[in-house]
């Protein structure tokens, strides 16, 4: 998948022209470095939603959560984990820090549910805004059908968690299949369902989580606006909103491609055609975001591996006297 994505990026660059794309990047120059503190600021504010969910049961240091959130994002972006490996890594690292496994898991599950609901709403708003910008007459019945389908998806996802329970649902589906072929019973984290339902009862906390998720979306849109300003690409606020809303949707759909390589760049170019933006300019915006992802993601992955190495050394040191 990654090789295909890279091939698509190279093909797009060849079609659009190397010189025009590099010219846009040259205009931005060292100004691209401003994307790094902007991303840190977005992560530092967005993580407060996750912290609110965890804070009901246990206070977790804010800086630790910021680092864990960036590890989650880096793992999901650069490793072939179908955008779920980062969540599992974060849960494990929280457990190492003394957070109960069910508490950590429930916070991630509920936060993911809130993110899914908001992303569907934002995507539909982006589509509704894109159609008139692209000169397409808005098909109201189809749009309402999309809204209805989105509501059903989110409601079903939450209903499984609240009414049936994740453990019970897994046992009814995957667990039953495992027993049918002679496998062992499936048992999820004890107390997980109770913790998830407890979080859903705290409406104020859910609202805080949703608010900080929206702040994170605004930060992503601000990144596109900053890139456009640095590269002298004229974009309206509506165009910026559509780019960010639909690129995030594409990232979620293309979860099998690590980092959405090629998919992100192709989506920028496709949307540019609809929005009346020069394709080479849009490709340059995508490359600017990709450079930021690399500049932050790789060091974060290295810090995670260093942390894992330290944990292994500590575990070995503690086990040595026992074995002796």
GROMACS .gro file of N, CA and C in nm, residues 46-211:
model
  498
   46UNK      N    1  -0.587   2.023   2.213
   46UNK     CA    2  -0.682   1.917   2.178
   46UNK      C    3  -0.681   1.805   2.281
   47UNK      N    4  -0.565   1.778   2.341
   47UNK     CA    5  -0.553   1.667   2.435
   47UNK      C    6  -0.633   1.690   2.563
   48UNK      N    7  -0.675   1.812   2.585
   48UNK     CA    8  -0.754   1.840   2.707
   48UNK      C    9  -0.887   1.765   2.704
   49UNK      N   10  -0.937   1.733   2.585
   49UNK     CA   11  -1.058   1.653   2.579
   49UNK      C   12  -1.036   1.513   2.630
   50UNK      N   13  -0.926   1.452   2.591
   50UNK     CA   14  -0.889   1.320   2.642
   50UNK      C   15  -0.862   1.327   2.792
   51UNK      N   16  -0.794   1.433   2.834
   51UNK     CA   17  -0.766   1.450   2.976
   51UNK      C   18  -0.892   1.464   3.059
   52UNK      N   19  -0.994   1.526   3.002
   52UNK     CA   20  -1.121   1.540   3.075
   52UNK      C   21  -1.184   1.404   3.099
   53UNK      N   22  -1.175   1.314   3.001
   53UNK     CA   23  -1.230   1.180   3.017
   53UNK      C   24  -1.152   1.099   3.119
   54UNK      N   25  -1.021   1.112   3.118
   54UNK     CA   26  -0.938   1.041   3.214
   54UNK      C   27  -0.949   1.100   3.354
   55UNK      N   28  -0.970   1.230   3.359
   55UNK     CA   29  -0.969   1.300   3.488
   55UNK      C   30  -1.081   1.262   3.582
   56UNK      N   31  -1.187   1.197   3.529
   56UNK     CA   32  -1.297   1.154   3.616
   56UNK      C   33  -1.247   1.051   3.716
   57UNK      N   34  -1.158   0.962   3.668
   57UNK     CA   35  -1.108   0.854   3.752
   57UNK      C   36  -0.970   0.884   3.810
   58UNK      N   37  -0.886   0.947   3.731
   58UNK     CA   38  -0.749   0.969   3.774
   58UNK      C   39  -0.690   1.086   3.697
   59UNK      N   40  -0.620   1.173   3.770
   59UNK     CA   41  -0.552   1.284   3.706
   59UNK      C   42  -0.423   1.235   3.642
   60UNK      N   43  -0.403   1.271   3.516
   60UNK     CA   44  -0.282   1.235   3.443
   60UNK      C   45  -0.210   1.363   3.406
   61UNK      N   46  -0.078   1.370   3.428
   61UNK     CA   47  -0.004   1.493   3.394
   61UNK      C   48  -0.030   1.536   3.251
   62UNK      N   49  -0.051   1.665   3.234
   62UNK     CA   50  -0.087   1.720   3.104
   62UNK      C   51   0.023   1.696   3.000
   63UNK      N   52   0.149   1.720   3.036
   63UNK     CA   53   0.259   1.701   2.942
   63UNK      C   54   0.270   1.555   2.898
   64UNK      N   55   0.244   1.462   2.990
   64UNK     CA   56   0.244   1.321   2.953
   64UNK      C   57   0.136   1.292   2.850
   65UNK      N   58   0.018   1.349   2.870
   65UNK     CA   59  -0.090   1.328   2.774
   65UNK      C   60  -0.058   1.387   2.637
   66UNK      N   61   0.007   1.504   2.637
   66UNK     CA   62   0.046   1.565   2.509
   66UNK      C   63   0.141   1.472   2.434
   67UNK      N   64   0.240   1.418   2.505
   67UNK     CA   65   0.335   1.326   2.442
   67UNK      C   66   0.264   1.200   2.394
   68UNK      N   67   0.175   1.145   2.477
   68UNK     CA   68   0.102   1.024   2.437
   68UNK      C   69   0.014   1.051   2.314
   69UNK      N   70  -0.048   1.167   2.310
   69UNK     CA   71  -0.132   1.200   2.195
   69UNK      C   72  -0.049   1.208   2.068
   70UNK      N   73   0.072   1.263   2.079
   70UNK     CA   74   0.158   1.274   1.962
   70UNK      C   75   0.212   1.137   1.922
   71UNK      N   76   0.237   1.049   2.019
   71UNK     CA   77   0.277   0.913   1.988
   71UNK      C   78   0.164   0.841   1.916
   72UNK      N   79   0.041   0.856   1.966
   72UNK     CA   80  -0.076   0.796   1.899
   72UNK      C   81  -0.083   0.839   1.755
   73UNK      N   82  -0.069   0.968   1.732
   73UNK     CA   83  -0.080   1.021   1.596
   73UNK      C   84   0.034   0.970   1.508
   74UNK      N   85   0.156   0.968   1.561
   74UNK     CA   86   0.271   0.925   1.482
   74UNK      C   87   0.262   0.776   1.447
   75UNK      N   88   0.222   0.694   1.542
   75UNK     CA   89   0.207   0.551   1.516
   75UNK      C   90   0.100   0.527   1.411
   76UNK      N   91  -0.014   0.594   1.425
   76UNK     CA   92  -0.123   0.575   1.329
   76UNK      C   93  -0.087   0.629   1.191
   77UNK      N   94  -0.001   0.731   1.187
   77UNK     CA   95   0.033   0.794   1.059
   77UNK      C   96   0.139   0.716   0.983
   78UNK      N   97   0.242   0.670   1.053
   78UNK     CA   98   0.359   0.615   0.984
   78UNK      C   99   0.372   0.463   0.988
   79UNK      N  100   0.298   0.397   1.074
   79UNK     CA  101   0.311   0.253   1.084
   79UNK      C  102   0.187   0.185   1.027
   80UNK      N  103   0.201   0.065   0.969
   80UNK     CA  104   0.088  -0.006   0.909
   80UNK      C  105   0.001  -0.072   1.016
   81UNK      N  106  -0.074   0.011   1.089
   81UNK     CA  107  -0.154  -0.039   1.202
   81UNK      C  108  -0.302  -0.006   1.185
   82UNK      N  109  -0.343   0.033   1.063
   82UNK     CA  110  -0.485   0.062   1.033
   82UNK      C  111  -0.544   0.165   1.128
   83UNK      N  112  -0.462   0.260   1.172
   83UNK     CA  113  -0.506   0.372   1.256
   83UNK      C  114  -0.567   0.328   1.389
   84UNK      N  115  -0.526   0.213   1.440
   84UNK     CA  116  -0.570   0.172   1.574
   84UNK      C  117  -0.451   0.140   1.664
   85UNK      N  118  -0.335   0.118   1.603
   85UNK     CA  119  -0.217   0.083   1.682
   85UNK      C  120  -0.178   0.191   1.780
   86UNK      N  121  -0.195   0.317   1.741
   86UNK     CA  122  -0.160   0.427   1.830
   86UNK      C  123  -0.240   0.426   1.957
   87UNK      N  124  -0.368   0.391   1.947
   87UNK     CA  125  -0.454   0.384   2.065
   87UNK      C  126  -0.407   0.273   2.159
   88UNK      N  127  -0.369   0.159   2.103
   88UNK     CA  128  -0.322   0.048   2.186
   88UNK      C  129  -0.191   0.083   2.255
   89UNK      N  130  -0.103   0.152   2.184
   89UNK     CA  131   0.023   0.196   2.245
   89UNK      C  132  -0.004   0.292   2.360
   90UNK      N  133  -0.095   0.387   2.338
   90UNK     CA  134  -0.126   0.484   2.443
   90UNK      C  135  -0.185   0.417   2.566
   91UNK      N  136  -0.273   0.320   2.545
   91UNK     CA  137  -0.333   0.248   2.659
   91UNK      C  138  -0.226   0.175   2.738
   92UNK      N  139  -0.133   0.111   2.667
   92UNK     CA  140  -0.028   0.037   2.737
   92UNK      C  141   0.063   0.130   2.816
   93UNK      N  142   0.098   0.246   2.756
   93UNK     CA  143   0.185   0.339   2.826
   93UNK      C  144   0.115   0.403   2.946
   94UNK      N  145  -0.015   0.426   2.936
   94UNK     CA  146  -0.089   0.475   3.052
   94UNK      C  147  -0.090   0.371   3.163
   95UNK      N  148  -0.103   0.245   3.125
   95UNK     CA  149  -0.103   0.139   3.226
   95UNK      C  150   0.032   0.132   3.296
   96UNK      N  151   0.140   0.151   3.220
   96UNK     CA  152   0.273   0.154   3.282
   96UNK      C  153   0.284   0.267   3.383
   97UNK      N  154   0.215   0.377   3.354
   97UNK     CA  155   0.218   0.493   3.444
   97UNK      C  156   0.120   0.479   3.561
   98UNK      N  157   0.057   0.363   3.573
   98UNK     CA  158  -0.029   0.338   3.688
   98UNK      C  159  -0.176   0.359   3.666
   99UNK      N  160  -0.217   0.391   3.543
   99UNK     CA  161  -0.359   0.409   3.514
   99UNK      C  162  -0.422   0.272   3.492
  100UNK      N  163  -0.536   0.250   3.554
  100UNK     CA  164  -0.607   0.123   3.537
  100UNK      C  165  -0.636   0.098   3.389
  101UNK      N  166  -0.619  -0.027   3.346
  101UNK     CA  167  -0.637  -0.060   3.204
  101UNK      C  168  -0.777  -0.028   3.155
  102UNK      N  169  -0.878  -0.059   3.235
  102UNK     CA  170  -1.016  -0.032   3.193
  102UNK      C  171  -1.042   0.118   3.183
  103UNK      N  172  -0.983   0.195   3.273
  103UNK     CA  173  -1.000   0.341   3.269
  103UNK      C  174  -0.935   0.399   3.144
  104UNK      N  175  -0.811   0.355   3.116
  104UNK     CA  176  -0.741   0.404   2.997
  104UNK      C  177  -0.815   0.363   2.870
  105UNK      N  178  -0.858   0.237   2.863
  105UNK     CA  179  -0.927   0.187   2.744
  105UNK      C  180  -1.059   0.261   2.723
  106UNK      N  181  -1.136   0.280   2.831
  106UNK     CA  182  -1.265   0.347   2.819
  106UNK      C  183  -1.247   0.490   2.770
  107UNK      N  184  -1.144   0.559   2.818
  107UNK     CA  185  -1.122   0.698   2.776
  107UNK      C  186  -1.093   0.704   2.626
  108UNK      N  187  -1.013   0.610   2.576
  108UNK     CA  188  -0.980   0.608   2.434
  108UNK      C  189  -1.102   0.573   2.350
  109UNK      N  190  -1.181   0.476   2.396
  109UNK     CA  191  -1.300   0.435   2.321
  109UNK      C  192  -1.401   0.549   2.311
  110UNK      N  193  -1.428   0.615   2.422
  110UNK     CA  194  -1.526   0.723   2.422
  110UNK      C  195  -1.474   0.842   2.341
  111UNK      N  196  -1.346   0.872   2.355
  111UNK     CA  197  -1.290   0.982   2.276
  111UNK      C  198  -1.300   0.952   2.127
  112UNK      N  199  -1.275   0.827   2.089
  112UNK     CA  200  -1.288   0.788   1.949
  112UNK      C  201  -1.432   0.802   1.901
  113UNK      N  202  -1.528   0.768   1.987
  113UNK     CA  203  -1.668   0.783   1.952
  113UNK      C  204  -1.704   0.929   1.927
  114UNK      N  205  -1.656   1.016   2.017
  114UNK     CA  206  -1.682   1.160   2.001
  114UNK      C  207  -1.618   1.211   1.872
  115UNK      N  208  -1.494   1.167   1.847
  115UNK     CA  209  -1.424   1.208   1.724
  115UNK      C  210  -1.500   1.163   1.600
  116UNK      N  211  -1.548   1.038   1.601
  116UNK     CA  212  -1.623   0.986   1.487
  116UNK      C  213  -1.749   1.068   1.461
  117UNK      N  214  -1.823   1.098   1.568
  117UNK     CA  215  -1.946   1.176   1.552
  117UNK      C  216  -1.918   1.314   1.495
  118UNK      N  217  -1.817   1.382   1.551
  118UNK     CA  218  -1.784   1.516   1.504
  118UNK      C  219  -1.732   1.513   1.361
  119UNK      N  220  -1.652   1.411   1.330
  119UNK     CA  221  -1.596   1.404   1.195
  119UNK      C  222  -1.704   1.386   1.090
  120UNK      N  223  -1.804   1.308   1.122
  120UNK     CA  224  -1.914   1.290   1.027
  120UNK      C  225  -1.988   1.422   1.005
  121UNK      N  226  -2.015   1.493   1.113
  121UNK     CA  227  -2.084   1.622   1.101
  121UNK      C  228  -2.000   1.721   1.022
  122UNK      N  229  -1.869   1.729   1.053
  122UNK     CA  230  -1.780   1.822   0.984
  122UNK      C  231  -1.768   1.785   0.837
  123UNK      N  232  -1.761   1.655   0.807
  123UNK     CA  233  -1.751   1.612   0.668
  123UNK      C  234  -1.875   1.651   0.589
  124UNK      N  235  -1.992   1.630   0.648
  124UNK     CA  236  -2.116   1.669   0.580
  124UNK      C  237  -2.123   1.819   0.558
  125UNK      N  238  -2.077   1.896   0.657
  125UNK     CA  239  -2.073   2.041   0.640
  125UNK      C  240  -1.976   2.080   0.529
  126UNK      N  241  -1.863   2.010   0.523
  126UNK     CA  242  -1.766   2.036   0.417
  126UNK      C  243  -1.823   2.007   0.280
  127UNK      N  244  -1.896   1.896   0.267
  127UNK     CA  245  -1.958   1.862   0.139
  127UNK      C  246  -2.063   1.965   0.101
  128UNK      N  247  -2.146   2.004   0.199
  128UNK     CA  248  -2.250   2.103   0.172
  128UNK      C  249  -2.190   2.237   0.129
  129UNK      N  250  -2.073   2.271   0.186
  129UNK     CA  251  -2.007   2.397   0.150
  129UNK      C  252  -1.935   2.386   0.017
  130UNK      N  253  -1.884   2.266  -0.012
  130UNK     CA  254  -1.808   2.247  -0.135
  130UNK      C  255  -1.896   2.255  -0.259
  131UNK      N  256  -2.019   2.202  -0.251
  131UNK     CA  257  -2.104   2.194  -0.370
  131UNK      C  258  -2.129   2.330  -0.435
  132UNK      N  259  -2.171   2.432  -0.360
  132UNK     CA  260  -2.189   2.562  -0.426
  132UNK      C  261  -2.057   2.624  -0.472
  133UNK      N  262  -1.949   2.599  -0.399
  133UNK     CA  263  -1.819   2.652  -0.441
  133UNK      C  264  -1.776   2.590  -0.573
  134UNK      N  265  -1.815   2.464  -0.593
  134UNK     CA  266  -1.780   2.394  -0.717
  134UNK      C  267  -1.883   2.418  -0.827
  135UNK      N  268  -1.987   2.498  -0.796
  135UNK     CA  269  -2.090   2.526  -0.895
  135UNK      C  270  -2.185   2.411  -0.917
  136UNK      N  271  -2.196   2.323  -0.817
  136UNK     CA  272  -2.286   2.209  -0.827
  136UNK      C  273  -2.412   2.238  -0.747
  137UNK      N  274  -2.526   2.217  -0.806
  137UNK     CA  275  -2.652   2.239  -0.735
  137UNK      C  276  -2.666   2.135  -0.625
  138UNK      N  277  -2.689   2.182  -0.503
  138UNK     CA  278  -2.695   2.093  -0.388
  138UNK      C  279  -2.813   1.997  -0.399
  139UNK      N  280  -2.789   1.865  -0.406
  139UNK     CA  281  -2.899   1.768  -0.410
  139UNK      C  282  -2.950   1.742  -0.268
  140UNK      N  283  -3.053   1.817  -0.228
  140UNK     CA  284  -3.101   1.811  -0.091
  140UNK      C  285  -3.143   1.671  -0.047
  141UNK      N  286  -3.219   1.595  -0.127
  141UNK     CA  287  -3.257   1.460  -0.081
  141UNK      C  288  -3.135   1.371  -0.053
  142UNK      N  289  -3.035   1.376  -0.141
  142UNK     CA  290  -2.916   1.294  -0.121
  142UNK      C  291  -2.840   1.339   0.002
  143UNK      N  292  -2.834   1.472   0.024
  143UNK     CA  293  -2.764   1.525   0.141
  143UNK      C  294  -2.833   1.482   0.269
  144UNK      N  295  -2.967   1.488   0.270
  144UNK     CA  296  -3.040   1.444   0.388
  144UNK      C  297  -3.024   1.295   0.411
  145UNK      N  298  -3.016   1.218   0.303
  145UNK     CA  299  -2.992   1.074   0.317
  145UNK      C  300  -2.856   1.048   0.379
  146UNK      N  301  -2.757   1.128   0.339
  146UNK     CA  302  -2.624   1.115   0.399
  146UNK      C  303  -2.624   1.147   0.546
  147UNK      N  304  -2.698   1.253   0.584
  147UNK     CA  305  -2.709   1.289   0.726
  147UNK      C  306  -2.775   1.176   0.804
  148UNK      N  307  -2.883   1.120   0.747
  148UNK     CA  308  -2.952   1.011   0.815
  148UNK      C  309  -2.863   0.889   0.833
  149UNK      N  310  -2.785   0.855   0.728
  149UNK     CA  311  -2.694   0.740   0.737
  149UNK      C  312  -2.587   0.765   0.842
  150UNK      N  313  -2.538   0.888   0.849
  150UNK     CA  314  -2.436   0.920   0.948
  150UNK      C  315  -2.490   0.908   1.090
  151UNK      N  316  -2.612   0.954   1.110
  151UNK     CA  317  -2.674   0.943   1.243
  151UNK      C  318  -2.689   0.797   1.282
  152UNK      N  319  -2.729   0.714   1.188
  152UNK     CA  320  -2.746   0.571   1.215
  152UNK      C  321  -2.613   0.507   1.254
  153UNK      N  322  -2.506   0.542   1.182
  153UNK     CA  323  -2.374   0.484   1.211
  153UNK      C  324  -2.328   0.521   1.351
  154UNK      N  325  -2.337   0.651   1.384
  154UNK     CA  326  -2.292   0.694   1.517
  154UNK      C  327  -2.380   0.636   1.626
  155UNK      N  328  -2.511   0.640   1.605
  155UNK     CA  329  -2.603   0.588   1.706
  155UNK      C  330  -2.580   0.438   1.728
  156UNK      N  331  -2.556   0.365   1.620
  156UNK     CA  332  -2.530   0.222   1.633
  156UNK      C  333  -2.402   0.194   1.709
  157UNK      N  334  -2.297   0.272   1.681
  157UNK     CA  335  -2.169   0.254   1.749
  157UNK      C  336  -2.181   0.279   1.899
  158UNK      N  337  -2.253   0.386   1.933
  158UNK     CA  338  -2.271   0.418   2.075
  158UNK      C  339  -2.364   0.317   2.141
  159UNK      N  340  -2.469   0.273   2.070
  159UNK     CA  341  -2.563   0.177   2.128
  159UNK      C  342  -2.494   0.046   2.163
  160UNK      N  343  -2.402   0.002   2.077
  160UNK     CA  344  -2.329  -0.121   2.106
  160UNK      C  345  -2.252  -0.107   2.238
  161UNK      N  346  -2.193   0.010   2.258
  161UNK     CA  347  -2.114   0.032   2.379
  161UNK      C  348  -2.201   0.043   2.504
  162UNK      N  349  -2.313   0.112   2.491
  162UNK     CA  350  -2.394   0.143   2.609
  162UNK      C  351  -2.496   0.034   2.639
  163UNK      N  352  -2.570  -0.008   2.537
  163UNK     CA  353  -2.680  -0.102   2.560
  163UNK      C  354  -2.633  -0.247   2.575
  164UNK      N  355  -2.543  -0.288   2.484
  164UNK     CA  356  -2.499  -0.426   2.486
  164UNK      C  357  -2.370  -0.441   2.565
  165UNK      N  358  -2.279  -0.347   2.545
  165UNK     CA  359  -2.149  -0.357   2.610
  165UNK      C  360  -2.047  -0.416   2.514
  166UNK      N  361  -1.928  -0.358   2.512
  166UNK     CA  362  -1.827  -0.404   2.418
  166UNK      C  363  -1.789  -0.549   2.443
  167UNK      N  364  -1.773  -0.586   2.569
  167UNK     CA  365  -1.733  -0.722   2.600
  167UNK      C  366  -1.840  -0.821   2.556
  168UNK      N  367  -1.967  -0.789   2.586
  168UNK     CA  368  -2.076  -0.878   2.549
  168UNK      C  369  -2.090  -0.887   2.398
  169UNK      N  370  -2.077  -0.771   2.331
  169UNK     CA  371  -2.087  -0.769   2.185
  169UNK      C  372  -1.976  -0.853   2.122
  170UNK      N  373  -1.852  -0.837   2.173
  170UNK     CA  374  -1.740  -0.915   2.119
  170UNK      C  375  -1.761  -1.064   2.143
  171UNK      N  376  -1.817  -1.097   2.260
  171UNK     CA  377  -1.839  -1.238   2.290
  171UNK      C  378  -1.948  -1.297   2.199
  172UNK      N  379  -2.051  -1.217   2.168
  172UNK     CA  380  -2.159  -1.265   2.082
  172UNK      C  381  -2.113  -1.285   1.939
  173UNK      N  382  -2.017  -1.206   1.894
  173UNK     CA  383  -1.974  -1.213   1.754
  173UNK      C  384  -1.844  -1.290   1.740
  174UNK      N  385  -1.733  -1.225   1.771
  174UNK     CA  386  -1.603  -1.290   1.755
  174UNK      C  387  -1.586  -1.408   1.849
  175UNK      N  388  -1.632  -1.394   1.973
  175UNK     CA  389  -1.618  -1.503   2.069
  175UNK      C  390  -1.693  -1.628   2.024
  176UNK      N  391  -1.813  -1.611   1.970
  176UNK     CA  392  -1.891  -1.725   1.923
  176UNK      C  393  -1.820  -1.794   1.806
  177UNK      N  394  -1.760  -1.714   1.718
  177UNK     CA  395  -1.686  -1.772   1.606
  177UNK      C  396  -1.565  -1.850   1.653
  178UNK      N  397  -1.495  -1.797   1.753
  178UNK     CA  398  -1.378  -1.867   1.805
  178UNK      C  399  -1.417  -2.000   1.869
  179UNK      N  400  -1.527  -2.000   1.942
  179UNK     CA  401  -1.571  -2.126   2.006
  179UNK      C  402  -1.615  -2.228   1.901
  180UNK      N  403  -1.670  -2.179   1.791
  180UNK     CA  404  -1.717  -2.270   1.686
  180UNK      C  405  -1.602  -2.348   1.622
  181UNK      N  406  -1.483  -2.289   1.620
  181UNK     CA  407  -1.369  -2.358   1.559
  181UNK      C  408  -1.277  -2.417   1.666
  182UNK      N  409  -1.329  -2.425   1.789
  182UNK     CA  410  -1.252  -2.489   1.895
  182UNK      C  411  -1.154  -2.397   1.964
  183UNK      N  412  -1.169  -2.266   1.943
  183UNK     CA  413  -1.077  -2.172   2.007
  183UNK      C  414  -1.119  -2.140   2.148
  184UNK      N  415  -1.039  -2.053   2.211
  184UNK     CA  416  -1.067  -2.014   2.348
  184UNK      C  417  -1.168  -1.900   2.352
  185UNK      N  418  -1.234  -1.886   2.467
  185UNK     CA  419  -1.329  -1.776   2.484
  185UNK      C  420  -1.255  -1.643   2.476
  186UNK      N  421  -1.327  -1.542   2.429
  186UNK     CA  422  -1.271  -1.407   2.421
  186UNK      C  423  -1.312  -1.329   2.545
  187UNK      N  424  -1.214  -1.271   2.611
  187UNK     CA  425  -1.243  -1.191   2.730
  187UNK      C  426  -1.173  -1.056   2.716
  188UNK      N  427  -1.249  -0.950   2.717
  188UNK     CA  428  -1.190  -0.818   2.710
  188UNK      C  429  -1.151  -0.771   2.850
  189UNK      N  430  -1.111  -0.646   2.860
  189UNK     CA  431  -1.065  -0.590   2.987
  189UNK      C  432  -1.178  -0.593   3.089
  190UNK      N  433  -1.156  -0.651   3.206
  190UNK     CA  434  -1.263  -0.654   3.308
  190UNK      C  435  -1.304  -0.513   3.348
  191UNK      N  436  -1.435  -0.492   3.359
  191UNK     CA  437  -1.487  -0.361   3.400
  191UNK      C  438  -1.492  -0.257   3.291
  192UNK      N  439  -1.456  -0.295   3.167
  192UNK     CA  440  -1.451  -0.197   3.058
  192UNK      C  441  -1.589  -0.140   3.027
  193UNK      N  442  -1.689  -0.227   3.015
  193UNK     CA  443  -1.824  -0.180   2.983
  193UNK      C  444  -1.875  -0.081   3.087
  194UNK      N  445  -1.851  -0.112   3.212
  194UNK     CA  446  -1.899  -0.025   3.320
  194UNK      C  447  -1.831   0.112   3.311
  195UNK      N  448  -1.702   0.114   3.281
  195UNK     CA  449  -1.630   0.242   3.270
  195UNK      C  450  -1.679   0.323   3.150
  196UNK      N  451  -1.704   0.255   3.038
  196UNK     CA  452  -1.752   0.325   2.919
  196UNK      C  453  -1.888   0.389   2.946
  197UNK      N  454  -1.980   0.313   3.005
  197UNK     CA  455  -2.113   0.366   3.035
  197UNK      C  456  -2.106   0.479   3.137
  198UNK      N  457  -2.011   0.468   3.230
  198UNK     CA  458  -1.994   0.576   3.328
  198UNK      C  459  -1.952   0.705   3.261
  199UNK      N  460  -1.864   0.696   3.163
  199UNK     CA  461  -1.821   0.817   3.092
  199UNK      C  462  -1.935   0.879   3.012
  200UNK      N  463  -2.017   0.795   2.950
  200UNK     CA  464  -2.128   0.848   2.871
  200UNK      C  465  -2.232   0.919   2.959
  201UNK      N  466  -2.236   0.885   3.087
  201UNK     CA  467  -2.332   0.953   3.176
  201UNK      C  468  -2.285   1.093   3.214
  202UNK      N  469  -2.158   1.124   3.196
  202UNK     CA  470  -2.105   1.256   3.228
  202UNK      C  471  -2.117   1.346   3.105
  203UNK      N  472  -2.233   1.403   3.087
  203UNK     CA  473  -2.260   1.483   2.966
  203UNK      C  474  -2.168   1.606   2.957
  204UNK      N  475  -2.140   1.667   3.071
  204UNK     CA  476  -2.055   1.787   3.070
  204UNK      C  477  -1.914   1.752   3.023
  205UNK      N  478  -1.865   1.636   3.065
  205UNK     CA  479  -1.731   1.593   3.024
  205UNK      C  480  -1.729   1.561   2.875
  206UNK      N  481  -1.835   1.497   2.825
  206UNK     CA  482  -1.844   1.470   2.682
  206UNK      C  483  -1.845   1.601   2.602
  207UNK      N  484  -1.915   1.700   2.655
  207UNK     CA  485  -1.921   1.830   2.587
  207UNK      C  486  -1.782   1.894   2.584
  208UNK      N  487  -1.708   1.883   2.694
  208UNK     CA  488  -1.571   1.937   2.697
  208UNK      C  489  -1.483   1.864   2.597
  209UNK      N  490  -1.497   1.734   2.591
  209UNK     CA  491  -1.419   1.656   2.496
  209UNK      C  492  -1.450   1.699   2.352
  210UNK      N  493  -1.578   1.715   2.321
  210UNK     CA  494  -1.619   1.758   2.187
  210UNK      C  495  -1.565   1.897   2.156
  211UNK      N  496  -1.568   1.987   2.255
  211UNK     CA  497  -1.519   2.123   2.233
  211UNK      C  498  -1.371   2.122   2.195
   0.00000   0.00000   0.00000
